[in-house]
Amino acid sequence: MISKKYKSLSHIQEDLAKDKTSCVELAEYYIAQNKKHAGLNAVLEVFEEETLENAAAMDAKIKAGTAGRLAGMFLAIKDNICYQGHISSSSSKIIGNYEAVYTATALQRLLDEDAIVIARCNCDEFAMGASNENSAYGAVHNAADYSRVPGGSSGGSAVAVQADLCLAALGSDTGGSIRQPASFTGTIGIKPTYGRISRYGLLAYASSFDQIGPITSSIEDSALLTEIMAGKDEADATSSSTEVKIYKADLTKKYRISYSKEALESEGVSDGVRIAYTHLIEKLKQDGHTVEEKSFPYLDYMVPCYYVLTTAEASSNLSRYSGMLYGHRSTQANDIESTFKKSRSEGFGPEVKRRIMTGTFVLSADSYDAFYSKAQKVRRIIQRESNKILEEYDLFLCPTTPTVAFEIGGEHSKDPIAMYLADIFTVQAPLAGLPAISIPTEEENGLSIGMHFMSRAFAENDLFNIGEIVAKYYED
Ligand code: GLN
């Protein structure tokens, strides 16, 4: 375990206020951490000079009393979030060294409150993966055990927080890409309600699922970053104007929680995860929450439904990278058709190709009704049934992942279906458009186990609150 200098922004700000540290000192610390742990391959680029300059400017702002709410926040961003004048490549060769011409709204809102972006993080190519082995820039290592994956697709972001390369990181989540790596790295990751945070400037994978969210070491930072990023954005028509409520902890609150019966009984769940799950259920009961078993008999349909819909959306979203207007252009091509073919063959990695082909197939005239329309109907049922549970209960609990972090290059990597099943518990929330959080609990062989709470739409504050309640059970 790499010990962390700070686990929350409020502690940094306390020390800044008492002159115990400065932003320049913090910048130097995080830059040194990045150098020391470069072997993790979590970060593709450290903005060293810029970070030092921004930190000096921030110290002056703090002295002048004009600093924003995020003064002292050293942030790393996933490689699929646009940051003007910086490379944003979704860890894909087809995008390569493209420099963003504008900044994603979510990130801009954090910059406006004086966050400093220190680094750009590795991820699975186009956010497709659950192990961060699909990056064009190589696999990311789990800092708790180099031979293990950090999860994906925001694996670099999660490890950046795990290894103290930054205070917090942004990831994106389509089917689990924030929560699953958070679970594998002992960090906190939230996927907000669909529409809570603008997707403007997030390189698209599956637009009806994608959401940006933070990975942090504390609930308070998760809540603060979410609150600042949230809210209507004219540049994203799917962003919601639902009021953004300020999070205030109420650790005395008692919740009505249902937990997944199927997760408890599923054969794919490891012993360590099952035991941690049972322990948490007991702890919640002892603490006075109403905790009841609930059957959600759609587990077998969720992963197939998710993969039909997301590959369909991906095949459409990624069609723009043809070597014409966007993306790498092959030097071997001599006409339009060979430009398309060769540029895409050279530029995309194997997993992205597999998904484009699957997506094109499920959308083709002969298969559309059998796959795409059917999956849309299944999604509706999952939405309806998830909401039904949440009419009766405040929260739905299950483990974040069936196992702890698996081996790099191991069984999962050889079998795409096994890899897809790593998402079994995380795809429900994005299929239903609901928010969900992963909270670290126990460990199995030194590897962290995350537990997963899903709440009603726009009830992120319940997730933060239960997160704080649960975190207390595991304080040593
Ligand atoms: N592992 C899932 C996938 O490969 C989730 C990815 C994500 O949320 N971006 O699609």
Short mmCIF file of C-alpha atoms and ligand atoms in Angstrom, two decimals:
data_model
loop_
_atom_site.label_atom_id
_atom_site.label_comp_id
_atom_site.label_asym_id
_atom_site.label_seq_id
_atom_site.Cartn_x
_atom_site.Cartn_y
_atom_site.Cartn_z
CA MET A 1 0.00 0.00 0.00
CA ILE A 2 1.30 3.42 -0.91
CA SER A 3 0.54 5.82 1.93
CA LYS A 4 -1.18 9.03 0.94
CA LYS A 5 -0.04 12.49 1.96
CA TYR A 6 -3.62 13.78 1.93
CA LYS A 7 -6.93 12.02 1.58
CA SER A 8 -9.17 15.02 1.17
CA LEU A 9 -9.12 18.56 -0.09
CA SER A 10 -10.32 19.96 3.23
CA HIS A 11 -7.14 18.71 4.90
CA ILE A 12 -5.02 20.30 2.20
CA GLN A 13 -6.92 23.56 2.56
CA GLU A 14 -6.49 23.51 6.36
CA ASP A 15 -2.75 23.16 5.95
CA LEU A 16 -2.66 25.82 3.25
CA ALA A 17 -4.53 28.20 5.53
CA LYS A 18 -2.04 27.56 8.33
CA ASP A 19 0.91 27.98 5.96
CA LYS A 20 1.96 24.41 6.72
CA THR A 21 2.23 23.75 3.02
CA SER A 22 1.87 25.60 -0.27
CA CYS A 23 0.49 24.71 -3.67
CA VAL A 24 4.02 24.78 -5.08
CA GLU A 25 5.16 22.30 -2.44
CA LEU A 26 2.17 20.07 -3.21
CA ALA A 27 2.84 20.30 -6.94
CA GLU A 28 6.44 19.24 -6.34
CA TYR A 29 5.27 16.35 -4.19
CA TYR A 30 2.78 15.04 -6.75
CA ILE A 31 5.25 15.47 -9.62
CA ALA A 32 7.85 13.51 -7.63
CA GLN A 33 5.27 10.78 -6.94
CA ASN A 34 4.55 10.54 -10.67
CA LYS A 35 8.25 10.07 -11.40
CA LYS A 36 8.71 7.53 -8.64
CA HIS A 37 5.76 5.43 -9.79
CA ALA A 38 6.10 5.88 -13.54
CA GLY A 39 6.32 2.10 -13.87
CA LEU A 40 2.63 1.79 -13.06
CA ASN A 41 1.93 3.28 -16.52
CA ALA A 42 -1.12 4.99 -15.01
CA VAL A 43 -0.24 8.34 -16.48
CA LEU A 44 0.53 9.15 -20.11
CA GLU A 45 1.70 12.69 -19.55
CA VAL A 46 2.54 14.84 -16.51
CA PHE A 47 2.04 18.56 -17.13
CA GLU A 48 5.07 19.37 -15.04
CA GLU A 49 5.95 22.97 -15.94
CA GLU A 50 2.37 24.04 -16.25
CA THR A 51 1.47 22.53 -12.90
CA LEU A 52 4.31 24.37 -11.16
CA GLU A 53 3.31 27.65 -12.79
CA ASN A 54 -0.36 27.16 -11.93
CA ALA A 55 0.57 26.23 -8.36
CA ALA A 56 2.61 29.42 -7.91
CA ALA A 57 -0.29 31.46 -9.28
CA MET A 58 -2.64 29.64 -6.90
CA ASP A 59 -0.48 30.45 -3.89
CA ALA A 60 -0.72 34.12 -4.85
CA LYS A 61 -4.49 33.84 -5.26
CA ILE A 62 -4.83 32.21 -1.84
CA LYS A 63 -2.77 35.02 -0.27
CA ALA A 64 -4.96 37.58 -2.01
CA GLY A 65 -8.09 35.83 -0.74
CA THR A 66 -9.47 35.30 -4.24
CA ALA A 67 -9.03 31.52 -4.59
CA GLY A 68 -11.92 29.29 -5.66
CA ARG A 69 -13.43 26.33 -3.83
CA LEU A 70 -10.99 23.87 -5.35
CA ALA A 71 -7.76 25.67 -4.50
CA GLY A 72 -5.27 22.93 -3.67
CA MET A 73 -7.04 20.30 -5.77
CA PHE A 74 -4.50 18.44 -7.92
CA LEU A 75 -6.49 16.56 -10.47
CA ALA A 76 -5.64 13.92 -13.08
CA ILE A 77 -7.95 13.40 -16.04
CA LYS A 78 -8.79 10.39 -18.16
CA ASP A 79 -7.42 10.54 -21.68
CA ASN A 80 -10.92 10.86 -23.17
CA ILE A 81 -11.80 14.21 -21.57
CA CYS A 82 -10.97 17.26 -23.67
CA TYR A 83 -8.64 19.83 -22.16
CA GLN A 84 -7.90 22.68 -24.52
CA GLY A 85 -4.35 22.67 -25.90
CA HIS A 86 -3.62 19.22 -24.49
CA ILE A 87 -3.66 15.81 -26.13
CA SER A 88 -6.85 13.86 -25.72
CA SER A 89 -6.60 10.49 -27.44
CA SER A 90 -8.83 7.96 -25.66
CA SER A 91 -5.61 5.95 -25.56
CA SER A 92 -6.09 5.13 -29.23
CA LYS A 93 -3.60 5.25 -32.07
CA ILE A 94 -6.32 6.42 -34.40
CA ILE A 95 -6.50 9.72 -32.53
CA GLY A 96 -2.79 9.82 -31.70
CA ASN A 97 -1.55 13.27 -30.76
CA TYR A 98 -4.75 15.22 -31.36
CA GLU A 99 -4.87 18.36 -29.24
CA ALA A 100 -8.26 19.36 -27.92
CA VAL A 101 -9.51 22.70 -29.23
CA TYR A 102 -11.86 23.21 -26.32
CA THR A 103 -12.29 22.01 -22.74
CA ALA A 104 -15.05 19.65 -21.60
CA THR A 105 -17.73 21.50 -19.63
CA ALA A 106 -17.32 19.23 -16.59
CA LEU A 107 -13.60 19.95 -16.45
CA GLN A 108 -14.08 23.67 -17.18
CA ARG A 109 -16.32 23.97 -14.14
CA LEU A 110 -13.58 22.48 -11.97
CA LEU A 111 -10.94 24.76 -13.49
CA ASP A 112 -13.19 27.74 -12.83
CA GLU A 113 -13.05 26.78 -9.14
CA ASP A 114 -9.24 26.59 -9.32
CA ALA A 115 -8.52 22.89 -9.69
CA ILE A 116 -5.12 22.23 -11.26
CA VAL A 117 -4.77 19.45 -13.83
CA ILE A 118 -1.51 17.67 -13.20
CA ALA A 119 -1.72 14.68 -15.54
CA ARG A 120 -3.48 12.81 -18.31
CA CYS A 121 -4.29 9.20 -17.45
CA ASN A 122 -4.05 6.00 -19.43
CA CYS A 123 -7.31 4.12 -20.12
CA ASP A 124 -8.71 1.33 -22.25
CA GLU A 125 -8.96 2.41 -25.88
CA PHE A 126 -12.18 4.40 -26.31
CA ALA A 127 -13.10 3.36 -22.74
CA MET A 128 -13.78 -0.19 -23.91
CA GLY A 129 -12.54 -2.67 -21.38
CA ALA A 130 -12.51 -3.78 -17.78
CA SER A 131 -8.78 -4.23 -17.22
CA ASN A 132 -6.95 -1.33 -18.87
CA GLU A 133 -5.11 -3.85 -21.03
CA ASN A 134 -6.70 -2.48 -24.20
CA SER A 135 -4.79 0.80 -24.26
CA ALA A 136 -2.57 1.58 -27.26
CA TYR A 137 -0.05 2.69 -24.61
CA GLY A 138 0.15 -0.59 -22.72
CA ALA A 139 -1.43 -2.05 -19.62
CA VAL A 140 -1.69 -0.18 -16.31
CA HIS A 141 -0.53 -1.97 -13.15
CA ASN A 142 -2.43 -2.15 -9.90
CA ALA A 143 -0.29 -0.41 -7.26
CA ALA A 144 -1.25 -3.02 -4.65
CA ASP A 145 0.20 -5.79 -6.84
CA TYR A 146 1.98 -5.08 -10.12
CA SER A 147 0.93 -8.41 -11.61
CA ARG A 148 -2.76 -7.44 -11.30
CA VAL A 149 -4.97 -5.22 -13.41
CA PRO A 150 -6.39 -2.00 -11.97
CA GLY A 151 -9.73 -2.56 -13.66
CA GLY A 152 -10.98 -0.51 -16.54
CA SER A 153 -11.57 1.46 -18.46
CA SER A 154 -10.56 4.33 -16.12
CA GLY A 155 -7.73 2.18 -14.72
CA GLY A 156 -5.10 4.91 -15.03
CA SER A 157 -7.30 7.41 -13.17
CA ALA A 158 -7.98 4.94 -10.36
CA VAL A 159 -4.30 4.02 -9.95
CA ALA A 160 -3.33 7.71 -10.02
CA VAL A 161 -5.47 8.15 -6.90
CA GLN A 162 -4.42 4.81 -5.37
CA ALA A 163 -0.70 5.63 -5.74
CA ASP A 164 -1.06 9.27 -4.64
CA LEU A 165 -0.04 10.68 -8.01
CA CYS A 166 -2.82 13.27 -7.57
CA LEU A 167 -5.53 14.00 -5.03
CA ALA A 168 -8.46 13.06 -7.27
CA ALA A 169 -9.04 11.97 -10.84
CA LEU A 170 -11.80 12.14 -13.42
CA GLY A 171 -12.97 9.01 -15.14
CA SER A 172 -15.88 8.12 -17.35
CA ASP A 173 -18.34 5.31 -16.83
CA THR A 174 -20.43 3.59 -19.48
CA GLY A 175 -20.93 0.18 -17.87
CA GLY A 176 -18.71 0.33 -14.81
CA SER A 177 -15.54 2.11 -15.87
CA ILE A 178 -15.34 4.31 -12.80
CA ARG A 179 -16.79 1.94 -10.21
CA GLN A 180 -15.00 -1.28 -11.17
CA PRO A 181 -11.47 0.25 -11.14
CA ALA A 182 -12.37 2.06 -7.92
CA SER A 183 -13.28 -1.33 -6.45
CA PHE A 184 -9.98 -2.85 -7.62
CA THR A 185 -7.86 -0.03 -6.23
CA GLY A 186 -9.50 0.72 -2.88
CA THR A 187 -10.77 4.11 -4.02
CA ILE A 188 -14.22 5.71 -4.20
CA GLY A 189 -15.89 6.01 -7.58
CA ILE A 190 -19.30 7.34 -8.50
CA LYS A 191 -21.25 7.17 -11.73
CA PRO A 192 -23.79 9.99 -11.50
CA THR A 193 -27.34 9.84 -12.87
CA TYR A 194 -27.45 10.00 -16.66
CA GLY A 195 -27.68 13.70 -17.51
CA ARG A 196 -26.36 14.91 -14.14
CA ILE A 197 -23.01 15.95 -15.65
CA SER A 198 -22.49 17.31 -19.14
CA ARG A 199 -20.88 14.98 -21.67
CA TYR A 200 -19.73 17.89 -23.82
CA GLY A 201 -16.05 17.28 -24.49
CA LEU A 202 -16.09 13.62 -23.47
CA LEU A 203 -14.98 11.46 -26.40
CA ALA A 204 -18.03 9.31 -27.00
CA TYR A 205 -18.22 5.55 -26.58
CA ALA A 206 -21.97 4.85 -26.07
CA SER A 207 -23.78 8.16 -25.78
CA SER A 208 -26.91 6.97 -23.99
CA PHE A 209 -24.75 5.47 -21.21
CA ASP A 210 -21.59 7.61 -20.85
CA GLN A 211 -21.12 9.79 -17.78
CA ILE A 212 -18.10 11.59 -16.33
CA GLY A 213 -17.44 11.12 -12.60
CA PRO A 214 -14.72 11.47 -9.97
CA ILE A 215 -12.43 8.88 -8.37
CA THR A 216 -11.26 9.99 -4.93
CA SER A 217 -9.95 8.88 -1.55
CA SER A 218 -12.75 10.56 0.38
CA ILE A 219 -16.49 10.89 0.10
CA GLU A 220 -16.34 14.63 0.73
CA ASP A 221 -14.15 15.13 -2.35
CA SER A 222 -16.41 12.89 -4.42
CA ALA A 223 -19.43 14.95 -3.38
CA LEU A 224 -17.73 18.30 -3.93
CA LEU A 225 -16.40 17.45 -7.39
CA THR A 226 -19.75 15.98 -8.44
CA GLU A 227 -21.64 19.02 -7.22
CA ILE A 228 -19.39 21.45 -9.08
CA MET A 229 -19.49 19.47 -12.33
CA ALA A 230 -23.26 18.84 -12.19
CA GLY A 231 -26.03 20.86 -13.77
CA LYS A 232 -27.47 21.91 -17.07
CA ASP A 233 -25.14 22.65 -19.94
CA GLU A 234 -26.52 24.21 -23.10
CA ALA A 235 -23.86 22.34 -25.09
CA ASP A 236 -25.27 18.93 -24.09
CA ALA A 237 -28.97 18.47 -24.79
CA THR A 238 -29.09 15.38 -22.58
CA SER A 239 -27.82 17.25 -19.52
CA SER A 240 -30.49 17.75 -16.89
CA SER A 241 -31.71 20.94 -15.28
CA THR A 242 -32.79 19.08 -12.14
CA GLU A 243 -31.62 21.12 -9.17
CA VAL A 244 -28.14 20.35 -7.87
CA LYS A 245 -28.44 19.84 -4.13
CA ILE A 246 -25.53 20.57 -1.83
CA TYR A 247 -24.37 17.48 0.05
CA LYS A 248 -24.45 17.62 3.83
CA ALA A 249 -23.53 14.51 5.79
CA ASP A 250 -26.17 13.10 8.11
CA LEU A 251 -24.63 10.04 9.69
CA THR A 252 -27.67 9.40 11.87
CA LYS A 253 -29.94 8.79 8.90
CA LYS A 254 -31.36 5.26 8.62
CA TYR A 255 -31.96 3.83 5.17
CA ARG A 256 -34.16 1.21 3.64
CA ILE A 257 -31.75 -0.99 1.73
CA SER A 258 -32.38 -4.03 -0.42
CA TYR A 259 -29.56 -6.33 -1.37
CA SER A 260 -29.27 -8.58 -4.35
CA LYS A 261 -30.16 -12.19 -3.65
CA GLU A 262 -28.65 -13.28 -6.95
CA ALA A 263 -25.30 -11.68 -6.09
CA LEU A 264 -25.23 -13.64 -2.85
CA GLU A 265 -25.97 -16.91 -4.65
CA SER A 266 -24.05 -16.37 -7.88
CA GLU A 267 -21.35 -18.97 -8.49
CA GLY A 268 -19.08 -16.43 -10.15
CA VAL A 269 -18.70 -14.46 -6.94
CA SER A 270 -15.45 -15.26 -5.11
CA ASP A 271 -15.49 -16.37 -1.48
CA GLY A 272 -13.74 -13.24 -0.31
CA VAL A 273 -16.26 -10.98 -2.04
CA ARG A 274 -19.22 -12.99 -0.76
CA ILE A 275 -17.91 -12.87 2.80
CA ALA A 276 -17.30 -9.11 2.63
CA TYR A 277 -20.80 -8.67 1.21
CA THR A 278 -22.37 -10.69 4.04
CA HIS A 279 -20.35 -8.76 6.60
CA LEU A 280 -21.56 -5.44 5.24
CA ILE A 281 -25.18 -6.61 5.26
CA GLU A 282 -24.76 -7.55 8.94
CA LYS A 283 -23.06 -4.28 9.85
CA LEU A 284 -25.82 -2.26 8.20
CA LYS A 285 -28.48 -4.23 10.07
CA GLN A 286 -26.69 -3.80 13.40
CA ASP A 287 -26.47 -0.10 12.70
CA GLY A 288 -30.26 0.12 12.50
CA HIS A 289 -30.86 0.26 8.77
CA THR A 290 -33.64 -1.81 7.28
CA VAL A 291 -31.85 -4.35 5.12
CA GLU A 292 -33.82 -6.88 3.10
CA GLU A 293 -33.04 -9.44 0.45
CA LYS A 294 -34.53 -8.73 -2.94
CA SER A 295 -34.56 -10.80 -6.06
CA PHE A 296 -33.70 -9.07 -9.31
CA PRO A 297 -34.01 -11.95 -11.73
CA TYR A 298 -32.55 -10.17 -14.75
CA LEU A 299 -28.87 -10.67 -14.01
CA ASP A 300 -28.38 -13.02 -16.98
CA TYR A 301 -29.86 -10.49 -19.41
CA MET A 302 -28.01 -7.39 -18.34
CA VAL A 303 -24.55 -8.03 -19.77
CA PRO A 304 -25.83 -9.19 -23.21
CA CYS A 305 -28.27 -6.28 -23.34
CA TYR A 306 -25.50 -3.83 -22.41
CA TYR A 307 -23.14 -5.20 -25.06
CA VAL A 308 -25.72 -5.16 -27.86
CA LEU A 309 -26.65 -1.55 -27.16
CA THR A 310 -23.20 -0.15 -26.43
CA THR A 311 -21.54 -1.81 -29.43
CA ALA A 312 -24.35 -0.46 -31.64
CA GLU A 313 -23.81 3.05 -30.33
CA ALA A 314 -20.04 2.69 -30.53
CA SER A 315 -20.15 1.55 -34.16
CA SER A 316 -22.01 4.75 -34.98
CA ASN A 317 -19.92 7.08 -32.77
CA LEU A 318 -16.62 5.72 -34.05
CA SER A 319 -17.54 5.91 -37.73
CA ARG A 320 -16.16 9.46 -37.80
CA TYR A 321 -12.60 8.15 -37.43
CA SER A 322 -12.16 7.29 -41.06
CA GLY A 323 -8.89 9.00 -41.88
CA MET A 324 -10.78 11.65 -43.84
CA LEU A 325 -11.83 14.43 -41.47
CA TYR A 326 -10.85 12.75 -38.20
CA GLY A 327 -8.19 10.31 -37.14
CA HIS A 328 -5.03 8.70 -38.41
CA ARG A 329 -4.76 8.49 -42.22
CA SER A 330 -2.91 5.52 -43.65
CA THR A 331 0.03 6.30 -45.92
CA GLN A 332 -0.64 3.01 -47.75
CA ALA A 333 -4.01 4.12 -49.13
CA ASN A 334 -4.64 5.31 -52.67
CA ASP A 335 -8.37 5.97 -52.89
CA ILE A 336 -11.34 6.69 -50.65
CA GLU A 337 -12.19 3.10 -49.90
CA SER A 338 -8.65 2.05 -49.11
CA THR A 339 -8.23 5.19 -46.95
CA PHE A 340 -11.21 4.10 -44.86
CA LYS A 341 -10.13 0.48 -44.67
CA LYS A 342 -6.44 0.91 -44.06
CA SER A 343 -6.72 3.88 -41.70
CA ARG A 344 -9.24 2.08 -39.52
CA SER A 345 -7.38 -1.25 -39.68
CA GLU A 346 -4.14 0.40 -38.62
CA GLY A 347 -5.63 2.84 -36.10
CA PHE A 348 -8.02 0.77 -33.98
CA GLY A 349 -6.95 -1.95 -31.56
CA PRO A 350 -8.47 -5.46 -31.54
CA GLU A 351 -11.14 -4.90 -28.85
CA VAL A 352 -12.44 -1.74 -30.52
CA LYS A 353 -12.58 -3.57 -33.85
CA ARG A 354 -14.49 -6.43 -32.26
CA ARG A 355 -17.05 -3.99 -30.89
CA ILE A 356 -17.42 -2.00 -34.10
CA MET A 357 -18.06 -5.25 -35.97
CA THR A 358 -20.52 -6.50 -33.34
CA GLY A 359 -22.31 -3.16 -33.32
CA THR A 360 -22.51 -3.00 -37.09
CA PHE A 361 -23.88 -6.52 -37.12
CA VAL A 362 -26.62 -5.89 -34.55
CA LEU A 363 -27.70 -2.79 -36.46
CA SER A 364 -27.72 -4.47 -39.87
CA ALA A 365 -31.10 -4.91 -41.56
CA ASP A 366 -31.25 -8.66 -40.98
CA SER A 367 -30.35 -8.54 -37.28
CA TYR A 368 -31.85 -5.26 -36.14
CA ASP A 369 -35.10 -6.71 -34.84
CA ALA A 370 -33.51 -9.81 -33.37
CA PHE A 371 -30.84 -7.92 -31.45
CA TYR A 372 -31.00 -4.15 -31.32
CA SER A 373 -34.76 -3.64 -30.87
CA LYS A 374 -34.94 -6.56 -28.50
CA ALA A 375 -32.14 -5.16 -26.37
CA GLN A 376 -33.93 -1.79 -26.26
CA LYS A 377 -36.98 -3.59 -24.89
CA VAL A 378 -34.89 -5.45 -22.32
CA ARG A 379 -33.34 -2.13 -21.29
CA ARG A 380 -36.83 -0.75 -20.69
CA ILE A 381 -37.67 -3.69 -18.44
CA ILE A 382 -34.43 -3.30 -16.49
CA GLN A 383 -35.18 0.41 -16.07
CA ARG A 384 -38.73 -0.24 -14.94
CA GLU A 385 -37.81 -3.02 -12.51
CA SER A 386 -34.86 -1.10 -11.05
CA ASN A 387 -37.06 1.91 -10.43
CA LYS A 388 -39.66 -0.34 -8.85
CA ILE A 389 -37.15 -1.61 -6.30
CA LEU A 390 -36.14 1.96 -5.57
CA GLU A 391 -39.72 3.00 -4.97
CA GLU A 392 -39.74 0.56 -2.11
CA TYR A 393 -36.15 1.04 -0.92
CA ASP A 394 -33.72 3.99 -0.85
CA LEU A 395 -30.78 1.93 -1.99
CA PHE A 396 -29.90 -1.28 -3.77
CA LEU A 397 -26.73 -3.05 -2.60
CA CYS A 398 -24.50 -5.60 -4.31
CA PRO A 399 -20.74 -6.15 -4.65
CA THR A 400 -19.13 -3.90 -7.28
CA THR A 401 -17.38 -6.82 -8.94
CA PRO A 402 -17.58 -10.60 -8.59
CA THR A 403 -13.84 -10.93 -7.82
CA VAL A 404 -10.90 -8.84 -6.71
CA ALA A 405 -8.38 -7.54 -9.29
CA PHE A 406 -7.38 -10.34 -11.64
CA GLU A 407 -4.01 -11.03 -13.28
CA ILE A 408 -2.64 -9.04 -16.17
CA GLY A 409 -2.63 -11.37 -19.18
CA GLY A 410 -4.53 -14.04 -17.23
CA GLU A 411 -7.71 -15.98 -17.95
CA HIS A 412 -9.89 -12.89 -18.26
CA SER A 413 -7.66 -11.37 -20.90
CA LYS A 414 -7.84 -14.49 -23.06
CA ASP A 415 -11.61 -14.75 -22.98
CA PRO A 416 -13.71 -11.70 -23.93
CA ILE A 417 -16.86 -13.23 -22.42
CA ALA A 418 -15.15 -13.73 -19.04
CA MET A 419 -13.97 -10.12 -19.26
CA TYR A 420 -17.48 -8.88 -20.08
CA LEU A 421 -18.85 -10.73 -17.06
CA ALA A 422 -16.65 -8.60 -14.80
CA ASP A 423 -19.33 -5.94 -15.45
CA ILE A 424 -22.22 -8.06 -14.24
CA PHE A 425 -23.11 -5.86 -11.25
CA THR A 426 -22.13 -2.49 -12.67
CA VAL A 427 -24.14 -2.41 -15.93
CA GLN A 428 -27.53 -2.23 -14.22
CA ALA A 429 -27.15 1.43 -13.14
CA PRO A 430 -26.21 2.79 -16.59
CA LEU A 431 -28.81 0.59 -18.30
CA ALA A 432 -31.37 2.20 -15.98
CA GLY A 433 -29.75 5.65 -16.09
CA LEU A 434 -29.39 5.59 -12.29
CA PRO A 435 -26.49 6.72 -10.10
CA ALA A 436 -24.25 4.26 -8.25
CA ILE A 437 -21.14 4.36 -6.10
CA SER A 438 -18.38 1.91 -5.19
CA ILE A 439 -17.01 2.08 -1.65
CA PRO A 440 -13.91 0.19 -0.46
CA THR A 441 -14.59 -2.31 2.33
CA GLU A 442 -12.47 -5.37 3.11
CA GLU A 443 -9.55 -7.01 1.34
CA GLU A 444 -8.82 -10.45 -0.07
CA ASN A 445 -5.11 -11.33 -0.22
CA GLY A 446 -4.21 -7.66 0.05
CA LEU A 447 -6.55 -6.70 -2.80
CA SER A 448 -9.44 -4.39 -2.12
CA ILE A 449 -13.13 -5.29 -2.32
CA GLY A 450 -15.64 -2.63 -3.26
CA MET A 451 -19.34 -2.61 -2.42
CA HIS A 452 -21.87 -1.00 -4.70
CA PHE A 453 -24.92 1.09 -3.86
CA MET A 454 -27.42 2.29 -6.45
CA SER A 455 -29.98 4.98 -5.64
CA ARG A 456 -32.91 6.78 -7.23
CA ALA A 457 -32.24 9.17 -10.09
CA PHE A 458 -30.55 12.39 -8.91
CA ALA A 459 -30.24 11.04 -5.35
CA GLU A 460 -26.42 11.10 -5.44
CA ASN A 461 -26.44 12.62 -1.97
CA ASP A 462 -27.87 9.40 -0.54
CA LEU A 463 -24.92 7.58 -2.09
CA PHE A 464 -22.43 9.95 -0.51
CA ASN A 465 -24.19 9.68 2.82
CA ILE A 466 -24.28 5.88 2.88
CA GLY A 467 -20.68 5.99 1.67
CA GLU A 468 -19.66 7.94 4.75
CA ILE A 469 -21.71 5.72 7.02
CA VAL A 470 -20.11 2.59 5.55
CA ALA A 471 -16.60 4.07 5.54
CA LYS A 472 -16.85 4.42 9.33
CA TYR A 473 -17.37 0.64 9.71
CA TYR A 474 -13.97 0.04 8.16
CA GLU A 475 -11.91 2.72 9.86
CA ASP A 476 -9.11 1.14 11.79
N1 GLN B 1 -16.11 -2.81 -19.02
C1 GLN B 1 -17.19 -2.18 -19.71
C2 GLN B 1 -16.94 -2.20 -21.18
O1 GLN B 1 -15.96 -2.71 -21.56
C3 GLN B 1 -17.41 -0.80 -19.20
C4 GLN B 1 -16.61 0.23 -19.89
C5 GLN B 1 -16.99 1.61 -19.50
O2 GLN B 1 -17.77 1.82 -18.56
N2 GLN B 1 -16.50 2.57 -20.26
O3 GLN B 1 -17.70 -1.71 -21.95
#
